[in-house]
């Protein structure tokens, strides 16, 4: 059953042309006339689809112009809608009236590719600095990334709120501590926040452009550095997209080990976040204890797999690290220790009334708002959306080992913390099942280079949420485009929506409960 395809076909008929160059075949791509691009959004939204990603490509190497793509999701179904834009007039109808996440996707497309979303309410630069020339489009093929950009006088106009007693608090982009740069501009009356505007993109790294100058086999290393705390999930998403284009079938043992790495990455980040949330509520004891547990996991990673974060251990065709019987027993013993210690700390968390007062009803993102924002991952599941790629689009071994994802509806700091607690428990169970059913055999298979003019897609549930990679090969089989969508690209909007109505001192607590990636957003 293809709900979105049926809805689109019924409405547009032959106006939607379906392609065979999109892989895997379960992900369908169709081209519509550009004047129907927003109409397609209206049709699939009526079928309850979420907007998962929106991006642009430079298709002049194929003899065309530019392409704009929108990826929609309904349950386990992904549908990519494409429109072609001529070089001399790269304008397309904006999706912002249908989908809120399009607001930033299209600002980024306009800033980096120079395509123009007609009807977009706010085309201030996003990711691109205002001091770069307006006609510099870093993702176009004509852009020379080896030369520094000249600096021009630019201006970034912040949203303003005025009235008696209203004042502004600028925070960042440089923060105390070692977090990445990002600017938060508050308007407040007394201690109460009436508006928050985020500005990110201070460390634009040109990562998507850099993929185009790397070979297919080298791209997984760059993917593993898009957001360093999510290195396993990002490299896995890249590898799965590449493998879908080439027909590569990794061995079963490699699938199991990839999932083992993924769950270990989830546990390590979740226990770290739970401690950090408590620390921002002045409960430092929990930070120290959870950091101790996280360090135990990282040391085991180093001992068994050669890297604390398992960076570069997921490779095209499989994995670069195996586990023997001694290692398997070490992980099982570690899970027993972790479970015992973790449950003791959860009991302390649950019995602390002062902590409960701080996290309950704070920074709430209601379910209807989360759906409107197309939120993903822990943010979505804390706000009533039962979304998890491991369940809706499972790959081995998740298609054989059932995943139970926790869903809460209060959408507050407590819900985001408690979803993490339940997911740590679930990951411990999954790891035990994976080790009990770990197949034998090789851990990698050869991967051929993709044929010309193909596209590959993959969605992987990282610890923050759904990560999407879309790869496109050029006329000579080279990398023409690599689109990366970290969950933070969507969930940063959720933080903005959850903050108004809270008091200024609670912002660090709210921010930590979202814990989105600056690096994953600033591509």
PDB file of N, CA and C in Angstrom, residues 100 365-374 383-385 409:
ATOM      1  N   UNK A 100       5.890  24.025   8.109  1.00  0.00           N
ATOM      2  CA  UNK A 100       6.762  24.962   8.819  1.00  0.00           C
ATOM      3  C   UNK A 100       8.255  24.664   8.646  1.00  0.00           C
ATOM      4  N   UNK A 365       6.559  21.375  24.625  1.00  0.00           N
ATOM      5  CA  UNK A 365       6.227  21.415  23.200  1.00  0.00           C
ATOM      6  C   UNK A 365       5.011  20.515  23.011  1.00  0.00           C
ATOM      7  N   UNK A 366       3.807  21.103  22.862  1.00  0.00           N
ATOM      8  CA  UNK A 366       2.591  20.282  22.789  1.00  0.00           C
ATOM      9  C   UNK A 366       2.603  19.365  21.566  1.00  0.00           C
ATOM     10  N   UNK A 367       1.900  18.229  21.638  1.00  0.00           N
ATOM     11  CA  UNK A 367       1.877  17.279  20.513  1.00  0.00           C
ATOM     12  C   UNK A 367       1.457  17.903  19.192  1.00  0.00           C
ATOM     13  N   UNK A 368       0.428  18.767  19.218  1.00  0.00           N
ATOM     14  CA  UNK A 368      -0.029  19.354  17.954  1.00  0.00           C
ATOM     15  C   UNK A 368       1.026  20.262  17.340  1.00  0.00           C
ATOM     16  N   UNK A 369       1.808  20.947  18.196  1.00  0.00           N
ATOM     17  CA  UNK A 369       2.893  21.797  17.690  1.00  0.00           C
ATOM     18  C   UNK A 369       4.049  20.942  17.159  1.00  0.00           C
ATOM     19  N   UNK A 370       4.339  19.844  17.868  1.00  0.00           N
ATOM     20  CA  UNK A 370       5.408  18.957  17.406  1.00  0.00           C
ATOM     21  C   UNK A 370       5.087  18.389  16.035  1.00  0.00           C
ATOM     22  N   UNK A 371       3.832  18.031  15.813  1.00  0.00           N
ATOM     23  CA  UNK A 371       3.465  17.497  14.499  1.00  0.00           C
ATOM     24  C   UNK A 371       3.541  18.582  13.431  1.00  0.00           C
ATOM     25  N   UNK A 372       3.122  19.782  13.800  1.00  0.00           N
ATOM     26  CA  UNK A 372       3.177  20.896  12.853  1.00  0.00           C
ATOM     27  C   UNK A 372       4.621  21.164  12.425  1.00  0.00           C
ATOM     28  N   UNK A 373       5.551  20.973  13.368  1.00  0.00           N
ATOM     29  CA  UNK A 373       6.972  21.197  13.071  1.00  0.00           C
ATOM     30  C   UNK A 373       7.627  19.984  12.427  1.00  0.00           C
ATOM     31  N   UNK A 374       6.878  18.858  12.321  1.00  0.00           N
ATOM     32  CA  UNK A 374       7.431  17.593  11.793  1.00  0.00           C
ATOM     33  C   UNK A 374       8.631  17.148  12.622  1.00  0.00           C
ATOM     34  N   UNK A 383       6.699  14.273  22.762  1.00  0.00           N
ATOM     35  CA  UNK A 383       5.518  15.103  22.482  1.00  0.00           C
ATOM     36  C   UNK A 383       4.453  14.310  21.731  1.00  0.00           C
ATOM     37  N   UNK A 384       4.394  13.017  21.995  1.00  0.00           N
ATOM     38  CA  UNK A 384       3.257  12.228  21.528  1.00  0.00           C
ATOM     39  C   UNK A 384       3.360  11.641  20.138  1.00  0.00           C
ATOM     40  N   UNK A 385       4.486  11.835  19.423  1.00  0.00           N
ATOM     41  CA  UNK A 385       4.610  11.294  18.068  1.00  0.00           C
ATOM     42  C   UNK A 385       5.393   9.984  18.111  1.00  0.00           C
ATOM     43  N   UNK A 409       3.445  12.315  26.312  1.00  0.00           N
ATOM     44  CA  UNK A 409       2.670  13.362  25.656  1.00  0.00           C
ATOM     45  C   UNK A 409       2.845  14.749  26.274  1.00  0.00           C
TER      46      UNK A 409
END
